[in-house]
Short mmCIF file of C-alpha atoms and ligand atoms in Angstrom, two decimals:
data_model
loop_
_atom_site.label_atom_id
_atom_site.label_comp_id
_atom_site.label_asym_id
_atom_site.label_seq_id
_atom_site.Cartn_x
_atom_site.Cartn_y
_atom_site.Cartn_z
CA MET K 1 0.00 0.00 0.00
CA LYS K 2 1.25 3.44 -0.85
CA MET K 3 0.83 5.97 1.94
CA THR K 4 0.56 9.65 1.29
CA ARG K 5 2.58 11.92 3.53
CA ARG K 6 -0.60 13.30 5.09
CA ALA K 7 -1.86 9.83 6.05
CA PHE K 8 1.56 8.90 7.32
CA CYS K 9 1.80 11.97 9.58
CA ALA K 10 -1.74 11.47 10.84
CA GLY K 11 -0.90 7.89 11.79
CA LEU K 12 2.09 9.07 13.77
CA ALA K 13 0.22 11.81 15.64
CA ALA K 14 0.32 9.95 18.96
CA VAL K 15 3.98 8.97 18.81
CA PRO K 16 7.17 11.05 18.71
CA LEU K 17 7.47 12.77 15.36
CA ALA K 18 10.67 11.22 14.11
CA ARG K 19 10.98 10.64 10.39
CA PRO K 20 11.67 7.05 9.53
CA THR K 21 15.42 6.41 9.51
CA GLN K 22 15.25 5.20 5.96
CA ALA K 23 13.94 8.47 4.60
CA GLN K 24 16.27 10.55 6.72
CA ASP K 25 19.40 8.62 5.83
CA MET K 26 18.78 8.03 2.18
CA ALA K 27 21.81 9.10 0.20
CA LEU K 28 21.12 11.60 -2.53
CA LEU K 29 21.85 11.36 -6.22
CA THR K 30 21.35 14.81 -7.64
CA ALA K 31 20.73 15.33 -11.34
CA ARG K 32 22.12 18.78 -11.94
CA ALA K 33 23.73 21.09 -14.43
CA ALA K 34 27.49 21.48 -14.19
CA THR K 35 30.43 22.59 -16.30
CA VAL K 36 33.18 20.09 -16.97
CA GLN K 37 36.40 20.16 -18.97
CA LEU K 38 35.84 17.35 -21.47
CA ALA K 39 37.81 18.77 -24.37
CA PRO K 40 41.60 19.13 -24.17
CA ASP K 41 43.08 22.13 -22.36
CA GLY K 42 42.80 25.27 -24.43
CA TYR K 43 39.28 24.37 -25.57
CA PRO K 44 36.25 25.70 -23.70
CA ALA K 45 34.67 23.70 -20.89
CA THR K 46 31.36 21.93 -21.56
CA PRO K 47 28.04 22.58 -19.84
CA VAL K 48 26.70 19.12 -18.98
CA TRP K 49 23.85 17.39 -17.20
CA SER K 50 25.42 15.35 -14.43
CA TYR K 51 24.83 13.22 -11.39
CA ASP K 52 26.37 15.07 -8.45
CA GLY K 53 28.35 17.45 -10.68
CA THR K 54 30.78 15.02 -12.30
CA ILE K 55 31.15 13.20 -15.64
CA PRO K 56 30.59 10.34 -15.25
CA GLY K 57 28.52 10.38 -12.06
CA PRO K 58 29.94 8.96 -8.83
CA VAL K 59 30.92 5.30 -8.82
CA ILE K 60 28.31 3.63 -6.63
CA ARG K 61 29.68 0.57 -4.84
CA ALA K 62 27.56 -1.78 -2.76
CA ALA K 63 27.83 -5.31 -1.41
CA GLN K 64 26.09 -8.20 -3.11
CA GLY K 65 22.98 -9.11 -1.14
CA SER K 66 22.59 -5.62 0.27
CA ARG K 67 19.94 -3.05 -0.56
CA LEU K 68 20.71 0.10 -2.51
CA GLN K 69 18.88 3.30 -1.68
CA ARG K 70 19.24 6.59 -3.49
CA ARG K 71 16.97 9.61 -3.55
CA LEU K 72 17.10 11.07 -7.04
CA VAL K 73 16.82 14.83 -6.67
CA ASN K 74 16.07 16.50 -9.96
CA THR K 75 17.45 20.04 -10.14
CA LEU K 76 17.49 20.01 -13.95
CA GLU K 77 14.96 21.97 -15.98
CA VAL K 78 13.68 18.77 -17.59
CA PRO K 79 12.00 15.67 -16.14
CA THR K 80 14.25 12.65 -15.64
CA SER K 81 14.48 9.15 -14.13
CA VAL K 82 17.23 6.61 -13.40
CA HIS K 83 17.57 3.11 -14.86
CA TRP K 84 19.87 0.68 -13.01
CA HIS K 85 21.17 -1.20 -16.00
CA GLY K 86 21.58 -4.96 -15.63
CA ILE K 87 20.26 -5.26 -12.10
CA ARG K 88 17.60 -7.96 -11.64
CA ILE K 89 15.47 -5.35 -10.02
CA ASP K 90 12.01 -4.82 -8.60
CA ASN K 91 10.04 -3.57 -11.64
CA ALA K 92 8.83 -0.42 -9.87
CA MET K 93 12.48 0.66 -9.47
CA ASP K 94 13.53 0.10 -13.10
CA GLY K 95 13.34 3.81 -13.93
CA VAL K 96 11.64 3.68 -17.33
CA ALA K 97 9.57 6.83 -17.62
CA GLY K 98 6.19 6.06 -19.14
CA LEU K 99 6.34 2.34 -18.33
CA THR K 100 7.48 1.72 -14.74
CA GLN K 101 7.21 5.23 -13.28
CA ASN K 102 6.41 8.80 -14.17
CA ALA K 103 9.40 10.95 -14.98
CA VAL K 104 10.48 13.05 -11.99
CA PRO K 105 9.60 16.70 -12.70
CA PRO K 106 12.11 19.52 -12.15
CA GLY K 107 12.43 20.32 -8.45
CA GLU K 108 11.06 16.97 -7.31
CA SER K 109 12.60 13.73 -6.11
CA PHE K 110 12.08 9.98 -6.30
CA ASP K 111 13.28 7.33 -3.87
CA TYR K 112 14.93 4.29 -5.43
CA ALA K 113 15.39 1.33 -3.09
CA PHE K 114 16.05 -2.20 -4.26
CA ASP K 115 17.86 -5.44 -3.46
CA LEU K 116 21.10 -6.42 -5.18
CA PRO K 117 21.03 -10.15 -5.85
CA ASP K 118 24.06 -10.22 -8.16
CA ALA K 119 27.67 -9.14 -7.95
CA GLY K 120 29.22 -7.56 -11.00
CA THR K 121 29.76 -4.47 -13.12
CA TYR K 122 26.59 -2.51 -13.87
CA TRP K 123 25.77 1.11 -14.56
CA TYR K 124 23.04 3.63 -14.04
CA HIS K 125 21.77 6.19 -16.50
CA ALA K 126 18.83 8.41 -17.36
CA HIS K 127 15.84 6.63 -18.93
CA THR K 128 13.78 9.68 -19.85
CA ASN K 129 14.65 11.07 -23.28
CA SER K 130 17.83 9.02 -22.90
CA MET K 131 19.08 9.91 -26.36
CA GLU K 132 19.76 13.43 -25.14
CA GLN K 133 20.12 12.94 -21.37
CA VAL K 134 22.75 10.19 -21.53
CA ALA K 135 24.63 12.11 -24.25
CA ARG K 136 24.71 15.17 -21.98
CA GLY K 137 26.29 13.14 -19.21
CA LEU K 138 23.67 11.38 -17.07
CA SER K 139 25.39 8.07 -16.39
CA GLY K 140 27.67 6.44 -13.83
CA ALA K 141 29.13 3.09 -12.80
CA LEU K 142 27.34 0.75 -10.39
CA ILE K 143 29.65 -1.86 -8.89
CA ILE K 144 28.24 -4.71 -6.83
CA GLU K 145 31.01 -6.39 -4.91
CA GLU K 146 31.43 -10.11 -4.27
CA ALA K 147 31.67 -11.18 -0.62
CA THR K 148 35.08 -12.63 -1.53
CA PRO K 149 36.68 -10.52 -4.23
CA PRO K 150 39.11 -12.08 -6.72
CA ASP K 151 42.82 -12.00 -5.97
CA VAL K 152 43.83 -8.73 -7.64
CA ASP K 153 45.95 -5.81 -6.50
CA ARG K 154 43.52 -3.17 -7.72
CA ASP K 155 40.02 -2.74 -9.03
CA GLU K 156 39.61 -0.02 -11.66
CA VAL K 157 36.44 1.16 -13.38
CA LEU K 158 36.94 2.37 -16.96
CA MET K 159 33.78 4.01 -18.23
CA ILE K 160 34.21 4.49 -21.96
CA ASP K 161 32.23 7.24 -23.62
CA ASP K 162 32.22 9.58 -26.57
CA TRP K 163 31.06 13.18 -26.83
CA LEU K 164 29.98 15.21 -29.82
CA LEU K 165 31.28 18.70 -29.09
CA GLU K 166 31.47 21.99 -30.95
CA PRO K 167 35.22 22.71 -30.79
CA ASP K 168 34.72 26.49 -30.75
CA THR K 169 32.29 26.63 -27.86
CA GLY K 170 32.73 23.35 -26.00
CA LEU K 171 28.96 22.86 -26.21
CA PHE K 172 27.38 19.56 -27.10
CA VAL K 173 26.19 19.63 -30.71
CA ASP K 174 22.55 20.36 -29.97
CA ASP K 175 21.15 18.04 -32.56
CA PHE K 176 20.15 15.02 -30.55
CA ALA K 177 17.06 14.29 -32.63
CA ALA K 178 18.76 14.68 -36.02
CA PRO K 179 16.94 12.36 -38.46
CA MET K 180 20.22 11.68 -40.27
CA THR K 181 21.92 10.12 -37.25
CA ARG K 182 18.82 8.43 -35.89
CA SER K 183 18.06 6.71 -39.19
CA HIS K 184 21.70 5.64 -39.62
CA GLY K 185 24.17 4.30 -37.07
CA GLY K 186 23.28 6.76 -34.31
CA GLN K 187 25.19 9.61 -32.74
CA ILE K 188 28.96 9.10 -32.75
CA GLY K 189 31.13 11.56 -30.86
CA ASN K 190 34.18 13.46 -32.06
CA LEU K 191 36.01 12.91 -28.77
CA VAL K 192 36.46 9.57 -27.02
CA GLY K 193 37.38 9.24 -23.38
CA VAL K 194 37.45 7.23 -20.19
CA ASN K 195 36.01 8.37 -16.87
CA GLY K 196 35.33 11.81 -18.31
CA ARG K 197 38.90 12.31 -19.59
CA TYR K 198 40.05 12.18 -23.22
CA ASP K 199 43.60 11.43 -21.90
CA TYR K 200 42.85 9.03 -19.07
CA SER K 201 45.92 7.38 -17.62
CA LEU K 202 46.96 5.43 -14.59
CA SER K 203 50.22 4.09 -13.33
CA ALA K 204 50.93 0.50 -12.33
CA ARG K 205 53.85 -1.70 -11.45
CA GLN K 206 55.16 -4.51 -13.62
CA ASN K 207 53.36 -7.80 -12.89
CA GLU K 208 50.74 -6.01 -10.87
CA ARG K 209 47.30 -7.59 -11.32
CA LEU K 210 44.34 -5.33 -12.03
CA ARG K 211 40.67 -5.95 -12.45
CA LEU K 212 39.45 -3.63 -15.20
CA ARG K 213 35.71 -3.04 -15.32
CA LEU K 214 34.95 -1.75 -18.82
CA ILE K 215 31.60 -0.05 -19.38
CA ASN K 216 30.48 1.37 -22.73
CA SER K 217 28.27 4.34 -21.90
CA ALA K 218 28.36 5.83 -25.42
CA ASN K 219 25.14 6.59 -27.25
CA ALA K 220 25.85 4.46 -30.29
CA GLN K 221 29.53 3.72 -30.69
CA ILE K 222 30.70 0.10 -30.78
CA PHE K 223 34.26 -0.04 -29.48
CA GLY K 224 36.88 -2.44 -30.80
CA LEU K 225 39.45 -2.74 -28.02
CA LYS K 226 42.93 -4.20 -27.71
CA LEU K 227 45.37 -4.66 -24.84
CA GLU K 228 48.97 -3.58 -25.19
CA GLY K 229 51.63 -4.52 -22.67
CA LEU K 230 48.96 -6.31 -20.66
CA THR K 231 48.13 -10.00 -20.50
CA GLY K 232 44.45 -10.36 -19.81
CA TRP K 233 41.50 -12.65 -19.32
CA THR K 234 37.83 -11.87 -19.70
CA VAL K 235 36.17 -12.96 -16.47
CA ALA K 236 32.67 -11.50 -16.78
CA LEU K 237 30.29 -10.06 -19.38
CA ASP K 238 27.46 -7.69 -18.49
CA GLY K 239 28.16 -8.34 -14.82
CA MET K 240 27.86 -12.12 -15.03
CA PRO K 241 30.95 -14.30 -14.48
CA LEU K 242 32.15 -16.62 -17.24
CA ASP K 243 32.47 -20.26 -16.21
CA THR K 244 36.09 -20.15 -17.32
CA PRO K 245 38.17 -16.98 -17.73
CA GLU K 246 38.99 -16.49 -21.41
CA PRO K 247 42.46 -15.31 -22.42
CA VAL K 248 42.32 -12.09 -24.41
CA THR K 249 44.02 -12.86 -27.71
CA ASP K 250 42.05 -10.77 -30.16
CA THR K 251 40.08 -7.56 -30.52
CA LEU K 252 37.41 -7.21 -27.85
CA VAL K 253 34.08 -5.81 -28.99
CA LEU K 254 32.09 -3.68 -26.57
CA ALA K 255 28.72 -2.48 -27.84
CA PRO K 256 26.77 0.36 -26.21
CA ALA K 257 25.66 -0.54 -22.66
CA GLN K 258 27.75 -3.70 -22.55
CA ARG K 259 30.28 -4.35 -19.80
CA MET K 260 33.32 -6.55 -19.65
CA ASP K 261 35.41 -7.43 -16.60
CA LEU K 262 39.03 -8.20 -17.38
CA ILE K 263 41.76 -9.40 -15.09
CA VAL K 264 45.06 -8.16 -16.49
CA ASP K 265 48.69 -8.50 -15.53
CA ILE K 266 51.02 -5.64 -16.42
CA THR K 267 53.58 -7.48 -18.54
CA ALA K 268 55.22 -4.46 -20.19
CA GLU K 269 58.66 -3.44 -18.99
CA GLU K 270 59.18 -0.14 -17.26
CA GLY K 271 59.17 2.64 -19.84
CA GLU K 272 57.23 0.60 -22.42
CA THR K 273 53.73 1.51 -23.58
CA ALA K 274 50.91 -0.31 -21.92
CA GLY K 275 47.21 0.26 -21.88
CA LEU K 276 43.88 -0.13 -23.55
CA LEU K 277 43.66 0.83 -27.23
CA PHE K 278 40.62 1.39 -29.41
CA ALA K 279 40.10 1.12 -33.14
CA ALA K 280 39.48 4.64 -34.43
CA ALA K 281 37.29 5.39 -37.44
CA ASP K 282 40.38 5.71 -39.65
CA ASP K 283 41.35 2.11 -38.78
CA THR K 284 44.28 3.09 -36.59
CA TRP K 285 44.70 1.96 -32.99
CA ARG K 286 44.63 4.84 -30.53
CA VAL K 287 45.27 4.94 -26.82
CA LEU K 288 42.09 4.96 -24.77
CA ALA K 289 43.62 4.49 -21.32
CA GLU K 290 47.36 4.63 -20.87
CA VAL K 291 49.13 2.64 -18.20
CA SER K 292 52.56 3.93 -17.27
CA VAL K 293 54.69 1.19 -15.81
CA GLU K 294 56.60 2.30 -12.73
CA GLY K 295 58.46 -0.20 -10.60
CA ARG K 296 57.77 -3.87 -10.17
CA ALA K 297 55.16 -5.66 -8.07
CA ALA K 298 56.45 -9.20 -8.53
CA SER K 299 59.18 -10.95 -10.46
CA VAL K 300 56.78 -13.07 -12.54
CA PRO K 301 53.15 -12.76 -13.68
CA ARG K 302 50.62 -14.83 -11.78
CA GLY K 303 49.12 -17.05 -14.48
CA ALA K 304 45.47 -17.66 -15.31
CA PRO K 305 42.97 -16.34 -12.73
CA GLN K 306 40.22 -18.36 -11.08
CA PRO K 307 36.64 -17.80 -12.28
CA LEU K 308 34.55 -15.32 -10.32
CA PRO K 309 31.88 -16.87 -8.08
CA ARG K 310 28.58 -17.47 -9.88
CA ASN K 311 25.55 -15.37 -9.14
CA PRO K 312 22.54 -17.19 -7.67
CA ARG K 313 19.59 -18.61 -9.61
CA MET K 314 20.91 -17.99 -13.09
CA GLU K 315 20.11 -21.34 -14.74
CA VAL K 316 18.34 -21.07 -18.07
CA VAL K 317 16.53 -24.41 -18.35
CA GLY K 318 14.15 -25.96 -20.85
CA VAL K 319 15.48 -23.89 -23.74
CA ASP K 320 15.04 -26.48 -26.48
CA THR K 321 11.33 -26.92 -25.84
CA ALA K 322 10.60 -23.24 -25.14
CA PRO K 323 8.37 -21.29 -27.53
CA VAL K 324 10.19 -19.12 -30.08
CA LEU K 325 8.96 -15.57 -30.52
CA GLU K 326 9.98 -13.89 -33.75
CA MET K 327 11.23 -10.32 -33.50
CA PRO K 328 12.51 -8.93 -36.79
CA LEU K 329 14.56 -5.72 -36.40
CA GLN K 330 13.37 -3.48 -39.20
CA GLY K 331 13.78 -0.13 -40.90
CA GLY K 332 16.48 2.49 -41.04
CA ALA K 333 18.19 4.25 -43.90
CA MET K 334 18.56 2.35 -47.17
CA ARG K 335 15.96 -0.23 -46.13
CA GLY K 336 12.91 1.54 -44.71
CA LEU K 337 9.69 -0.18 -43.81
CA GLU K 338 6.58 -0.89 -45.76
CA SER K 339 4.51 0.00 -42.72
CA ALA K 340 4.49 -0.33 -38.96
CA ALA K 341 2.14 0.28 -36.06
CA PHE K 342 2.74 3.52 -34.17
CA ASN K 343 0.50 4.99 -31.47
CA GLY K 344 -2.20 2.48 -32.31
CA GLN K 345 -2.28 3.20 -36.04
CA LYS K 346 -0.78 1.47 -39.01
CA LEU K 347 1.46 3.99 -40.77
CA THR K 348 3.31 3.93 -44.06
CA TRP K 349 7.05 4.61 -44.23
CA GLN K 350 6.40 8.21 -45.23
CA GLU K 351 4.02 8.70 -42.31
CA LEU K 352 6.45 7.07 -39.90
CA VAL K 353 9.26 9.36 -41.04
CA GLN K 354 6.99 12.36 -40.50
CA GLN K 355 6.53 11.15 -36.91
CA GLY K 356 10.31 10.80 -36.46
CA GLN K 357 10.07 6.99 -36.51
CA PHE K 358 12.60 5.11 -38.61
CA TRP K 359 12.65 1.67 -37.02
CA ALA K 360 10.36 -1.08 -35.83
CA LEU K 361 10.57 -4.24 -33.78
CA ALA K 362 8.23 -6.93 -35.11
CA GLY K 363 6.13 -4.37 -36.97
CA GLN K 364 5.74 -2.05 -33.99
CA ALA K 365 7.44 1.35 -33.75
CA GLY K 366 7.81 2.52 -30.16
CA LEU K 367 5.83 1.27 -27.18
CA GLY K 368 2.46 -0.18 -28.08
CA GLU K 369 -0.49 -0.60 -25.74
CA ALA K 370 0.04 -4.34 -25.85
CA PRO K 371 3.38 -5.96 -25.00
CA PHE K 372 5.40 -7.84 -27.60
CA ALA K 373 4.82 -10.92 -25.46
CA THR K 374 3.16 -11.88 -22.20
CA LEU K 375 5.05 -14.57 -20.30
CA SER K 376 4.08 -16.43 -17.16
CA ARG K 377 6.42 -16.18 -14.27
CA GLY K 378 9.07 -18.88 -14.43
CA GLU K 379 8.47 -19.63 -18.09
CA THR K 380 11.46 -20.04 -20.39
CA ALA K 381 11.17 -18.05 -23.61
CA ARG K 382 13.20 -17.63 -26.76
CA ILE K 383 13.19 -14.46 -28.83
CA ARG K 384 14.63 -14.72 -32.31
CA MET K 385 15.89 -11.33 -33.43
CA THR K 386 16.51 -11.21 -37.16
CA ASN K 387 18.30 -8.07 -38.23
CA ASP K 388 16.67 -6.97 -41.49
CA THR K 389 18.47 -3.60 -41.40
CA ILE K 390 21.93 -2.68 -42.61
CA PHE K 391 23.05 -1.47 -39.16
CA PRO K 392 24.15 -3.32 -36.02
CA HIS K 393 21.88 -3.05 -32.97
CA ALA K 394 22.76 -3.56 -29.30
CA MET K 395 19.58 -5.15 -27.96
CA HIS K 396 18.99 -4.82 -24.23
CA LEU K 397 16.47 -6.68 -22.10
CA HIS K 398 15.60 -5.09 -18.77
CA GLY K 399 15.19 -7.03 -15.54
CA MET K 400 16.57 -10.41 -16.60
CA HIS K 401 19.72 -11.81 -18.14
CA PHE K 402 19.58 -14.12 -21.14
CA ARG K 403 21.83 -16.51 -23.01
CA THR K 404 22.22 -16.51 -26.75
CA ARG K 405 21.28 -19.79 -28.36
CA LYS K 406 23.17 -20.91 -31.44
CA GLU K 407 21.56 -22.94 -34.20
CA ASP K 408 23.17 -26.13 -32.89
CA GLY K 409 21.39 -25.52 -29.57
CA SER K 410 24.48 -24.50 -27.61
CA LEU K 411 24.12 -21.55 -25.25
CA GLY K 412 26.33 -18.48 -24.97
CA PRO K 413 27.31 -16.57 -21.82
CA LEU K 414 24.75 -14.70 -19.72
CA ARG K 415 24.24 -11.16 -20.96
CA ASP K 416 21.75 -8.30 -20.76
CA THR K 417 22.79 -6.60 -24.02
CA VAL K 418 23.66 -8.39 -27.25
CA LEU K 419 24.98 -6.99 -30.50
CA VAL K 420 22.92 -8.18 -33.46
CA MET K 421 24.84 -7.66 -36.69
CA PRO K 422 23.23 -6.75 -40.04
CA ASN K 423 21.57 -9.63 -41.84
CA GLU K 424 22.21 -11.88 -38.87
CA MET K 425 19.86 -13.73 -36.58
CA THR K 426 20.47 -13.81 -32.83
CA GLU K 427 18.27 -15.89 -30.58
CA ILE K 428 18.11 -15.14 -26.88
CA ALA K 429 16.74 -17.50 -24.23
CA PHE K 430 15.81 -16.54 -20.70
CA VAL K 431 13.69 -17.53 -17.73
CA ALA K 432 10.96 -14.94 -17.20
CA ASP K 433 11.35 -15.00 -13.43
CA ASN K 434 10.95 -11.29 -12.71
CA LEU K 435 7.41 -9.89 -12.58
CA GLY K 436 6.48 -6.71 -14.37
CA LYS K 437 6.83 -4.69 -17.54
CA TRP K 438 10.27 -4.96 -19.07
CA LEU K 439 11.70 -3.08 -22.00
CA LEU K 440 13.45 -4.85 -24.83
CA HIS K 441 15.13 -2.15 -26.90
CA CYS K 442 18.10 -1.12 -28.95
CA HIS K 443 20.78 0.66 -26.90
CA MET K 444 21.80 2.83 -29.82
CA LEU K 445 19.77 5.49 -28.08
CA GLY K 446 18.74 7.34 -31.24
CA HIS K 447 17.34 4.06 -32.57
CA ALA K 448 15.46 3.43 -29.33
CA ALA K 449 13.93 6.91 -29.56
CA SER K 450 12.80 6.44 -33.15
CA GLY K 451 11.09 3.08 -33.03
CA MET K 452 13.36 0.35 -31.63
CA THR K 453 11.70 0.02 -28.24
CA ASN K 454 9.27 -2.69 -27.28
CA TRP K 455 8.27 -4.37 -24.04
CA ILE K 456 7.34 -7.71 -22.57
CA MET K 457 5.05 -8.49 -19.68
CA VAL K 458 5.84 -11.12 -17.04
CA ALA K 459 2.69 -11.88 -15.10
CU1 LIG T 1 19.70 -0.01 -33.12
#
């Protein structure tokens, strides 16, 4: 039952008028305007929308099994809400304006409080007009710590982002709804950085072991990443541990909203280059995060790490006999759509474009009255996403993790966001064990805002 403040106070009239501890002690997360130096020195600073004044927002760390509480205080001039990406969360706390809550108006607040069943690397970001709000800076890392952490010397969060700035003014290019970018690959920045810095660097000792928590918080950019002077293993994807750590031998691909936990040993000699590189648009490798090697932690590297402890209740069972739901990914530049449903009407491609809609999921552009699917609690479901467009899409399911299922029936690692390449088919399988209304959408945020957002109901 939801109590109004008036009813609550009336009920307490006979007892001392203390506010409940929970309300009094709830930590704040303030969405507010700030000015931050994103561009290199000599260029103007950038007015941003931030959590607590920084880009990215504060790293929130909490223990697995604990409860996270934050009062979102909105001091922006626009309504907003917070999505806690990848958390198997109580639906009412999922932060999706228009589906799980009303957006929080300027000057008001909203209390988020939820349990944290899983350890891992997650993130939080705005889920009201995300295309603009995330681009302007409303995101931060959310780290849920294992009771027994892995044997590493340090734990570093690397939040990878890009920004589209006007070099002369430092302002964000104020063109978030540009049809050209939304109907193509989405908004790609002209400056790439880590933890709010275009020149992020850290120092480490030779043979020191680091856990690197990579988070792609960019609007649309898919990062190809490479280690240099580091020997690494992938130990978790989208927060969820791999059964066996995988040696990093090749380019790592990190799509928007995806996370990747690496355990790396600094194998470069003192004075050599070490760090994380990314594939730039001109096909050259550029430094994303530099590691300067100073001193030595041990005489030899440690060898392959142990797997991280599994999270509870993650089995995806009964996949082969589960119903398959077809979800073609449709539309976009050079393909278009014959027609799709939008706001309860069937529209032609021309009409959709006039409404700013360029994409559809299974014939539906944007949220329909009815969900894409209604699943019973505990049911295993398969969704077959066939990419009929010429662009890749990072498809994210809220509230539950899934496994990809290959044609031979084998299952991939647990994820909450999967990259579906053009002309490819990706099938996801999951147990619908979390009640409520859950979005399934593209995390290229311009795509999500122009049609690629649907939802499922677990009842
Ligand atoms: Cu997309």
